[in-house]
């Protein structure tokens, strides 16, 4: 069985949606103003974003986007840096990985 739906509560649906579209290729399929968006990937994932007044995820909570190569991880890391996001260089942990705080109040891991 495959997990293929996740809902995130975010404090800015538009900014979170644009971030996920821009850096991870998700496509928006349904929106309700600035309070809801449904995004889809090419593998059947449905990621919904719902606006919440106060977003407070546990410190270790994150979602991840697994890439096909270290080069791709490095490319995304560099692009985020160039666009003004604070990201550390990728490092070897449980793969080649780094984390970024996404607009909307959640953390994203990029790894291979």
mmCIF file of N, CA, C and O in Angstrom, residues 46-82:
data_model
loop_
_atom_site.group_PDB
_atom_site.id
_atom_site.type_symbol
_atom_site.label_atom_id
_atom_site.label_comp_id
_atom_site.label_asym_id
_atom_site.label_seq_id
_atom_site.Cartn_x
_atom_site.Cartn_y
_atom_site.Cartn_z
ATOM 1 N N UNK A 46 -1.348 13.365 -3.874
ATOM 2 C CA UNK A 46 -2.240 14.515 -3.725
ATOM 3 C C UNK A 46 -1.838 15.205 -2.430
ATOM 4 O O UNK A 46 -1.964 14.639 -1.342
ATOM 5 N N UNK A 47 -1.303 16.409 -2.553
ATOM 6 C CA UNK A 47 -0.877 17.196 -1.404
ATOM 7 C C UNK A 47 -1.800 18.390 -1.289
ATOM 8 O O UNK A 47 -1.874 19.222 -2.192
ATOM 9 N N UNK A 48 -2.577 18.442 -0.209
ATOM 10 C CA UNK A 48 -3.476 19.575 -0.030
ATOM 11 C C UNK A 48 -2.890 20.531 0.999
ATOM 12 O O UNK A 48 -2.233 20.127 1.958
ATOM 13 N N UNK A 49 -3.143 21.796 0.761
ATOM 14 C CA UNK A 49 -2.707 22.872 1.647
ATOM 15 C C UNK A 49 -3.951 23.576 2.143
ATOM 16 O O UNK A 49 -4.796 23.985 1.340
ATOM 17 N N UNK A 50 -4.066 23.714 3.464
ATOM 18 C CA UNK A 50 -5.204 24.416 4.053
ATOM 19 C C UNK A 50 -4.670 25.501 4.976
ATOM 20 O O UNK A 50 -3.746 25.255 5.763
ATOM 21 N N UNK A 51 -5.237 26.671 4.855
ATOM 22 C CA UNK A 51 -4.788 27.793 5.677
ATOM 23 C C UNK A 51 -5.225 27.616 7.120
ATOM 24 O O UNK A 51 -6.371 27.261 7.409
ATOM 25 N N UNK A 52 -4.279 27.856 8.003
ATOM 26 C CA UNK A 52 -4.550 27.853 9.432
ATOM 27 C C UNK A 52 -4.013 29.128 10.040
ATOM 28 O O UNK A 52 -2.995 29.659 9.586
ATOM 29 N N UNK A 53 -4.671 29.635 11.045
ATOM 30 C CA UNK A 53 -4.252 30.887 11.675
ATOM 31 C C UNK A 53 -2.905 30.749 12.362
ATOM 32 O O UNK A 53 -2.076 31.648 12.316
ATOM 33 N N UNK A 54 -2.703 29.614 12.992
ATOM 34 C CA UNK A 54 -1.459 29.381 13.712
ATOM 35 C C UNK A 54 -0.921 28.013 13.325
ATOM 36 O O UNK A 54 -1.574 26.994 13.542
ATOM 37 N N UNK A 55 0.253 27.995 12.717
ATOM 38 C CA UNK A 55 0.868 26.740 12.302
ATOM 39 C C UNK A 55 1.987 26.421 13.264
ATOM 40 O O UNK A 55 2.877 27.243 13.486
ATOM 41 N N UNK A 56 1.936 25.224 13.842
ATOM 42 C CA UNK A 56 2.952 24.846 14.827
ATOM 43 C C UNK A 56 3.242 23.353 14.700
ATOM 44 O O UNK A 56 2.675 22.536 15.409
ATOM 45 N N UNK A 57 4.135 23.023 13.767
ATOM 46 C CA UNK A 57 4.543 21.625 13.615
ATOM 47 C C UNK A 57 5.642 21.313 14.616
ATOM 48 O O UNK A 57 6.416 22.202 14.990
ATOM 49 N N UNK A 58 5.752 20.065 15.043
ATOM 50 C CA UNK A 58 6.877 19.686 15.909
ATOM 51 C C UNK A 58 8.204 19.992 15.209
ATOM 52 O O UNK A 58 8.290 19.974 13.975
ATOM 53 N N UNK A 59 9.224 20.253 15.978
ATOM 54 C CA UNK A 59 10.529 20.657 15.449
ATOM 55 C C UNK A 59 11.061 19.690 14.389
ATOM 56 O O UNK A 59 11.663 20.110 13.405
ATOM 57 N N UNK A 60 10.854 18.412 14.548
ATOM 58 C CA UNK A 60 11.420 17.432 13.613
ATOM 59 C C UNK A 60 10.491 17.098 12.445
ATOM 60 O O UNK A 60 10.873 16.329 11.571
ATOM 61 N N UNK A 61 9.280 17.668 12.404
ATOM 62 C CA UNK A 61 8.350 17.371 11.319
ATOM 63 C C UNK A 61 8.890 17.932 10.008
ATOM 64 O O UNK A 61 9.364 19.063 9.940
ATOM 65 N N UNK A 62 8.775 17.147 8.940
ATOM 66 C CA UNK A 62 9.134 17.614 7.613
ATOM 67 C C UNK A 62 8.525 16.698 6.561
ATOM 68 O O UNK A 62 8.095 15.600 6.869
ATOM 69 N N UNK A 63 8.485 17.209 5.334
ATOM 70 C CA UNK A 63 8.145 16.376 4.193
ATOM 71 C C UNK A 63 9.398 16.299 3.330
ATOM 72 O O UNK A 63 10.288 17.150 3.440
ATOM 73 N N UNK A 64 9.491 15.271 2.486
ATOM 74 C CA UNK A 64 10.709 15.100 1.705
ATOM 75 C C UNK A 64 10.454 14.862 0.237
ATOM 76 O O UNK A 64 9.428 14.300 -0.151
ATOM 77 N N UNK A 65 11.411 15.301 -0.561
ATOM 78 C CA UNK A 65 11.405 15.061 -1.997
ATOM 79 C C UNK A 65 12.698 14.351 -2.350
ATOM 80 O O UNK A 65 13.775 14.948 -2.367
ATOM 81 N N UNK A 66 12.595 13.052 -2.634
ATOM 82 C CA UNK A 66 13.752 12.241 -2.969
ATOM 83 C C UNK A 66 14.096 12.465 -4.436
ATOM 84 O O UNK A 66 13.223 12.371 -5.306
ATOM 85 N N UNK A 67 15.358 12.751 -4.689
ATOM 86 C CA UNK A 67 15.847 13.023 -6.035
ATOM 87 C C UNK A 67 16.615 11.827 -6.583
ATOM 88 O O UNK A 67 17.016 10.944 -5.835
ATOM 89 N N UNK A 68 16.841 11.842 -7.882
ATOM 90 C CA UNK A 68 17.498 10.715 -8.540
ATOM 91 C C UNK A 68 19.021 10.724 -8.404
ATOM 92 O O UNK A 68 19.659 9.703 -8.646
ATOM 93 N N UNK A 69 19.612 11.874 -8.018
ATOM 94 C CA UNK A 69 21.070 11.943 -7.955
ATOM 95 C C UNK A 69 21.530 13.047 -7.006
ATOM 96 O O UNK A 69 20.775 13.974 -6.699
ATOM 97 N N UNK A 70 22.782 12.951 -6.578
ATOM 98 C CA UNK A 70 23.387 14.005 -5.766
ATOM 99 C C UNK A 70 23.443 15.305 -6.553
ATOM 100 O O UNK A 70 23.263 16.382 -5.988
ATOM 101 N N UNK A 71 23.683 15.208 -7.855
ATOM 102 C CA UNK A 71 23.744 16.402 -8.697
ATOM 103 C C UNK A 71 22.420 17.162 -8.658
ATOM 104 O O UNK A 71 22.399 18.386 -8.583
ATOM 105 N N UNK A 72 21.317 16.433 -8.696
ATOM 106 C CA UNK A 72 20.005 17.083 -8.659
ATOM 107 C C UNK A 72 19.765 17.744 -7.297
ATOM 108 O O UNK A 72 19.231 18.847 -7.227
ATOM 109 N N UNK A 73 20.176 17.077 -6.218
ATOM 110 C CA UNK A 73 20.087 17.675 -4.877
ATOM 111 C C UNK A 73 20.885 18.977 -4.854
ATOM 112 O O UNK A 73 20.417 20.012 -4.366
ATOM 113 N N UNK A 74 22.102 18.933 -5.387
ATOM 114 C CA UNK A 74 22.954 20.121 -5.422
ATOM 115 C C UNK A 74 22.331 21.244 -6.244
ATOM 116 O O UNK A 74 22.405 22.420 -5.859
ATOM 117 N N UNK A 75 21.718 20.901 -7.383
ATOM 118 C CA UNK A 75 21.067 21.905 -8.228
ATOM 119 C C UNK A 75 19.937 22.610 -7.487
ATOM 120 O O UNK A 75 19.810 23.841 -7.550
ATOM 121 N N UNK A 76 19.107 21.846 -6.811
ATOM 122 C CA UNK A 76 17.984 22.444 -6.070
ATOM 123 C C UNK A 76 18.521 23.312 -4.938
ATOM 124 O O UNK A 76 18.034 24.423 -4.706
ATOM 125 N N UNK A 77 19.532 22.830 -4.235
ATOM 126 C CA UNK A 77 20.147 23.599 -3.156
ATOM 127 C C UNK A 77 20.664 24.936 -3.678
ATOM 128 O O UNK A 77 20.385 25.994 -3.083
ATOM 129 N N UNK A 78 21.380 24.914 -4.791
ATOM 130 C CA UNK A 78 21.940 26.136 -5.366
ATOM 131 C C UNK A 78 20.846 27.093 -5.819
ATOM 132 O O UNK A 78 20.919 28.296 -5.590
ATOM 133 N N UNK A 79 19.818 26.562 -6.430
ATOM 134 C CA UNK A 79 18.706 27.398 -6.893
ATOM 135 C C UNK A 79 18.005 28.086 -5.726
ATOM 136 O O UNK A 79 17.671 29.268 -5.805
ATOM 137 N N UNK A 80 17.782 27.333 -4.643
ATOM 138 C CA UNK A 80 17.165 27.931 -3.460
ATOM 139 C C UNK A 80 18.050 29.039 -2.900
ATOM 140 O O UNK A 80 17.552 30.113 -2.539
ATOM 141 N N UNK A 81 19.359 28.805 -2.812
ATOM 142 C CA UNK A 81 20.294 29.836 -2.330
ATOM 143 C C UNK A 81 20.214 31.080 -3.198
ATOM 144 O O UNK A 81 20.138 32.200 -2.686
ATOM 145 N N UNK A 82 20.261 30.876 -4.516
ATOM 146 C CA UNK A 82 20.214 32.012 -5.445
ATOM 147 C C UNK A 82 18.918 32.793 -5.322
ATOM 148 O O UNK A 82 18.892 34.000 -5.567
#
